[in-house]
């Protein structure tokens, strides 16, 4: 009998470490300085992000969940029996809503989660297997890129690739372009893409979501420096930086920074890197783009995806887009 759980590690930790070092040297030698947001997600960073998702001010997670709860059955009816692939599956909480919808139809259940965090992936896979006795999981610990390169042979009539949580918004327009081309390249004719995206809205709602009163987002942002210290024998003093997040209305994006409280020099010994920061100098740590549903559907059409349906919440704060290649 075939095992119901198959989890593969796609990247040797050494390679991740190597890319991380190159990205950090490049980002910190540039002006203005920046650090790629994908490095937020060490163990503590992933846990802090899960806490962000529970915050009163951070509406995206619960809004996306509510939309899925309302429309998962409709999504399942459109795609029919299908294999679920998920990029950035994390705790797979939202995936359960889709799995329930397919299970209620009597469909076979197969799930291909891809996540950079091995511990979160294996914990959620074990919990899923016990809650869904007929589910088979064929997952990958690794980057999205590696996961997409190693997708298993499809077993069910079609596939639905889910990219939820508005993570697409953390890519620059160019990265987004490359990524969508990539998705179009790995999916076969007739297969589906389900995207969760945060929509444009008032500055006050957006800025509150990234400047929560408990300071969890600030801790999440500052944890990046702790991660750098740990990885590269660094001496960032976390008390000498502060979190800042603004909505850039022209670019329709939240920009998150770490601001230097005073002039300081920081060393990352194992990278042989020293950087100087001016008082109030900022390092860009994340952009979080906010979309317009019509524009996004048009952009996806230009990549070869046929827009099937979009769903949103009563406030139109968040959108789910289903398209087919
Ligand atoms: C993962 N990503 C979609 C989150 C976002 O809203 O851009 C990351 C985050 N950054 C601060 N709060 C949450």
XYZ file of C-alpha atoms and ligand atoms in Angstrom:
338
model
C 0.000 0.000 0.000
C 1.336 3.400 -0.933
C 2.194 5.647 2.012
C -0.180 8.545 2.513
C 2.611 10.918 3.476
C 5.596 11.820 1.400
C 7.614 14.921 2.367
C 10.820 15.798 0.589
C 13.420 18.412 1.488
C 14.380 20.085 -1.733
C 17.146 22.408 -0.645
C 20.172 21.576 1.382
C 20.320 24.162 4.214
C 23.777 25.059 2.887
C 22.355 26.367 -0.398
C 19.728 28.486 1.306
C 22.465 29.881 3.511
C 24.609 30.663 0.494
C 21.830 32.568 -1.368
C 20.878 34.342 1.809
C 24.447 35.664 2.207
C 24.610 36.911 -1.385
C 21.233 38.656 -1.081
C 22.215 40.320 2.193
C 25.546 41.628 0.881
C 23.856 42.978 -2.235
C 20.907 44.537 -0.395
C 22.972 46.208 2.319
C 25.566 47.588 -0.090
C 22.862 49.311 -2.151
C 21.372 52.707 -1.515
C 18.694 52.778 -0.209
C 19.465 49.635 1.745
C 17.117 46.677 1.621
C 16.813 43.060 2.773
C 14.552 40.616 0.903
C 11.356 39.875 2.821
C 11.612 36.121 2.296
C 14.219 36.057 5.084
C 11.627 37.014 7.691
C 10.616 33.392 7.900
C 12.972 31.600 10.259
C 11.270 29.553 12.976
C 10.441 32.571 15.151
C 9.555 34.724 12.135
C 7.084 32.096 10.905
C 5.551 31.926 14.370
C 5.294 35.709 14.579
C 3.615 35.759 11.200
C 1.032 33.251 12.464
C 0.394 35.636 15.392
C 0.013 38.570 12.971
C -2.738 36.613 11.231
C -4.729 36.597 14.498
C -4.419 40.346 15.154
C -7.543 42.505 15.199
C -5.990 44.983 12.767
C -4.693 42.379 10.307
C -7.897 41.748 8.347
C -6.467 39.798 5.324
C -6.353 36.340 6.909
C -9.825 36.282 8.391
C -11.320 37.969 5.334
C -9.763 35.409 3.016
C -10.984 32.629 5.308
C -14.520 34.007 5.229
C -14.494 34.225 1.417
C -13.238 30.652 1.196
C -15.920 29.488 3.615
C -18.593 31.112 1.472
C -17.320 29.931 -1.896
C -15.237 26.758 -1.488
C -18.177 24.603 -2.604
C -18.552 26.759 -5.719
C -14.830 26.500 -6.461
C -14.974 22.704 -6.071
C -18.026 22.530 -8.338
C -16.176 24.492 -11.041
C -12.931 22.496 -10.969
C -14.406 19.070 -10.172
C -12.201 16.445 -8.520
C -8.688 17.824 -8.416
C -5.309 17.705 -6.821
C -4.553 20.693 -4.570
C -1.111 22.206 -4.847
C -0.320 24.980 -2.410
C 2.592 27.392 -2.430
C 3.442 28.698 1.043
C 1.078 26.252 2.697
C 2.164 27.179 6.265
C -0.266 25.743 8.784
C -2.704 24.774 5.958
C -5.619 26.223 7.951
C -7.316 27.678 4.894
C -6.651 24.587 2.806
C -8.907 22.632 5.119
C -11.856 24.667 3.885
C -11.115 23.552 0.323
C -10.437 19.957 1.370
C -13.798 19.904 3.159
C -15.540 21.085 0.000
C -13.943 18.367 -2.149
C -14.547 15.730 0.513
C -18.232 16.727 0.683
C -18.478 16.014 -3.037
C -17.048 12.550 -2.436
C -13.872 13.395 -4.387
C -10.518 11.716 -3.855
C -8.181 13.999 -1.890
C -4.594 14.687 -2.822
C -2.542 17.593 -1.522
C 0.877 18.883 -2.552
C 1.964 21.507 0.019
C 5.158 23.481 -0.590
C 6.687 25.527 2.203
C 10.098 26.780 3.222
C 9.520 25.875 6.873
C 10.016 22.142 7.446
C 8.664 22.057 10.993
C 5.430 23.871 10.153
C 4.952 21.707 7.057
C 5.443 18.390 8.819
C 3.278 19.364 11.805
C 0.427 20.464 9.594
C 0.766 17.381 7.349
C 0.502 15.037 10.340
C -2.575 16.848 11.645
C -4.206 16.788 8.191
C -3.643 13.060 7.762
C -5.382 12.291 11.008
C -8.311 14.598 10.224
C -8.743 13.412 6.606
C -8.406 9.627 6.611
C -8.425 9.354 2.818
C -6.017 12.209 2.121
C -2.649 11.568 0.437
C 0.059 14.227 0.857
C 3.063 14.626 -1.402
C 4.766 17.743 -0.082
C 8.020 19.643 -0.389
C 10.121 21.655 1.993
C 11.814 24.268 -0.118
C 11.444 27.465 -2.079
C 8.497 27.995 -4.424
C 10.829 27.758 -7.371
C 12.192 24.356 -6.358
C 8.744 23.089 -5.439
C 7.415 24.054 -8.851
C 10.326 22.286 -10.527
C 9.553 19.056 -8.677
C 5.770 18.808 -8.854
C 4.773 15.128 -8.782
C 2.945 13.465 -11.662
C -0.754 14.354 -11.395
C -2.947 11.499 -10.121
C -6.366 13.164 -10.367
C -8.183 14.556 -13.448
C -7.007 18.144 -12.926
C -4.998 20.331 -10.556
C -5.686 23.532 -8.641
C -2.625 25.543 -7.709
C -3.402 27.730 -4.686
C -1.382 30.782 -3.795
C -3.227 32.367 -0.904
C -2.602 35.024 1.718
C -1.691 37.744 -0.803
C 1.919 36.616 -0.835
C 1.932 37.637 -4.507
C 1.872 41.189 -3.109
C 5.317 40.715 -1.586
C 6.825 40.438 -5.089
C 7.870 43.499 -7.069
C 5.978 43.953 -10.364
C 8.922 42.395 -12.226
C 9.161 39.427 -9.855
C 5.404 39.018 -10.134
C 5.687 38.923 -13.911
C 8.380 36.245 -13.864
C 6.456 34.263 -11.264
C 3.177 34.278 -13.225
C 5.033 33.183 -16.365
C 6.507 30.380 -14.317
C 3.089 29.286 -13.066
C 1.708 29.372 -16.585
C 4.668 27.202 -17.605
C 4.166 24.462 -15.017
C 0.393 24.143 -15.302
C -1.067 22.069 -18.095
C -3.941 23.162 -20.321
C -7.210 23.091 -18.392
C -5.616 23.303 -14.931
C -6.554 26.007 -12.430
C -4.922 28.755 -10.397
C -6.523 30.184 -7.249
C -5.000 33.433 -6.040
C -5.799 35.240 -2.782
C -5.032 38.948 -3.044
C -5.341 41.959 -0.821
C -7.207 44.825 -2.482
C -6.670 48.588 -2.546
C -8.459 50.392 0.266
C -8.154 53.344 2.636
C -4.740 54.289 3.928
C -5.950 54.203 7.531
C -7.150 50.587 7.387
C -3.954 49.506 5.644
C -1.567 51.349 7.921
C -3.314 50.001 11.028
C -2.872 46.446 9.697
C 0.914 46.922 9.513
C 1.276 48.971 12.723
C -0.659 46.891 15.208
C -1.086 48.100 18.776
C 0.525 45.011 20.319
C 3.692 45.542 18.295
C 3.676 42.042 16.787
C 4.413 43.368 13.298
C 7.258 45.451 14.748
C 8.663 42.309 16.401
C 8.267 40.397 13.127
C 10.187 43.119 11.291
C 12.957 43.405 13.915
C 13.312 39.633 14.060
C 14.887 39.887 10.616
C 17.940 41.515 12.251
C 18.071 38.780 14.882
C 17.961 36.242 12.050
C 20.881 38.023 10.339
C 22.847 38.137 13.601
C 22.333 34.419 14.061
C 23.167 33.434 10.496
C 26.120 35.706 9.882
C 27.678 36.415 13.298
C 26.157 39.850 13.196
C 25.990 42.555 15.852
C 22.780 44.406 14.976
C 21.551 45.958 18.238
C 17.771 45.499 17.991
C 17.167 48.331 20.466
C 18.761 50.756 18.021
C 16.233 50.183 15.219
C 12.547 50.825 14.942
C 9.759 49.457 12.794
C 8.075 51.776 10.275
C 5.310 50.938 7.791
C 3.543 53.317 5.391
C 1.067 53.024 2.557
C 2.510 54.413 -0.653
C -0.655 55.504 -2.457
C 0.985 56.088 -5.836
C 2.452 52.588 -5.944
C -0.486 51.000 -4.074
C 1.843 49.256 -1.671
C 2.675 49.048 2.002
C 6.385 49.653 2.487
C 7.939 48.299 5.620
C 11.271 49.595 6.888
C 13.696 49.301 9.779
C 14.906 52.758 10.783
C 18.256 53.344 12.418
C 18.029 55.211 15.725
C 21.296 57.102 15.381
C 24.548 56.738 13.514
C 25.920 53.253 13.785
C 28.181 50.665 12.253
C 27.045 47.053 12.020
C 29.247 44.072 11.246
C 28.279 40.714 9.803
C 31.478 38.836 10.491
C 30.950 35.693 8.503
C 30.062 37.760 5.429
C 33.041 40.052 5.978
C 30.619 42.933 5.748
C 30.479 46.210 7.670
C 27.776 48.750 7.006
C 27.314 52.300 8.224
C 23.905 53.724 8.958
C 23.037 57.395 9.303
C 20.556 58.573 11.950
C 17.037 57.802 10.617
C 18.399 55.907 7.640
C 15.964 53.201 6.613
C 16.338 49.697 5.235
C 13.417 48.461 3.141
C 12.389 45.031 4.401
C 9.095 44.415 2.591
C 6.627 45.706 0.068
C 3.066 44.442 0.231
C 1.211 45.429 -2.921
C -2.507 45.983 -2.917
C -4.352 45.007 -6.054
C -7.249 46.028 -8.223
C -9.212 42.922 -9.217
C -9.897 44.057 -12.785
C -6.280 44.984 -13.453
C -5.024 41.734 -11.998
C -7.467 39.673 -14.079
C -6.278 41.576 -17.167
C -2.606 40.931 -16.298
C -3.320 37.237 -15.788
C -5.102 37.094 -19.148
C -1.946 38.503 -20.731
C -0.050 35.534 -19.239
C -2.436 33.063 -20.851
C -4.797 32.513 -17.904
C -8.531 32.659 -18.593
C -10.349 34.440 -15.790
C -13.107 32.166 -14.492
C -14.483 33.968 -11.448
C -13.525 36.316 -8.642
C -15.062 36.538 -5.208
C -14.741 39.221 -2.601
C -16.087 40.144 0.855
C -18.873 42.706 1.490
C -16.278 45.493 2.089
C -14.320 44.551 -1.044
C -11.171 44.411 1.058
C -9.883 41.115 -0.242
C -10.267 39.014 -3.373
C -10.034 35.414 -4.513
C -9.382 34.922 -8.206
C -9.884 31.640 -10.017
C -8.431 31.260 -13.465
C -7.641 28.460 -15.858
C -4.763 28.018 -18.211
C 2.976 37.130 3.871
N 2.532 38.465 3.460
C 1.419 38.376 2.513
C 2.261 39.391 4.563
C 1.754 40.747 4.028
O 0.749 41.226 4.543
O 2.355 41.267 3.101
C 3.503 39.604 5.400
C 3.319 40.639 6.472
N 4.112 41.653 6.690
C 3.677 42.368 7.696
N 2.553 41.862 8.117
C 2.326 40.744 7.380
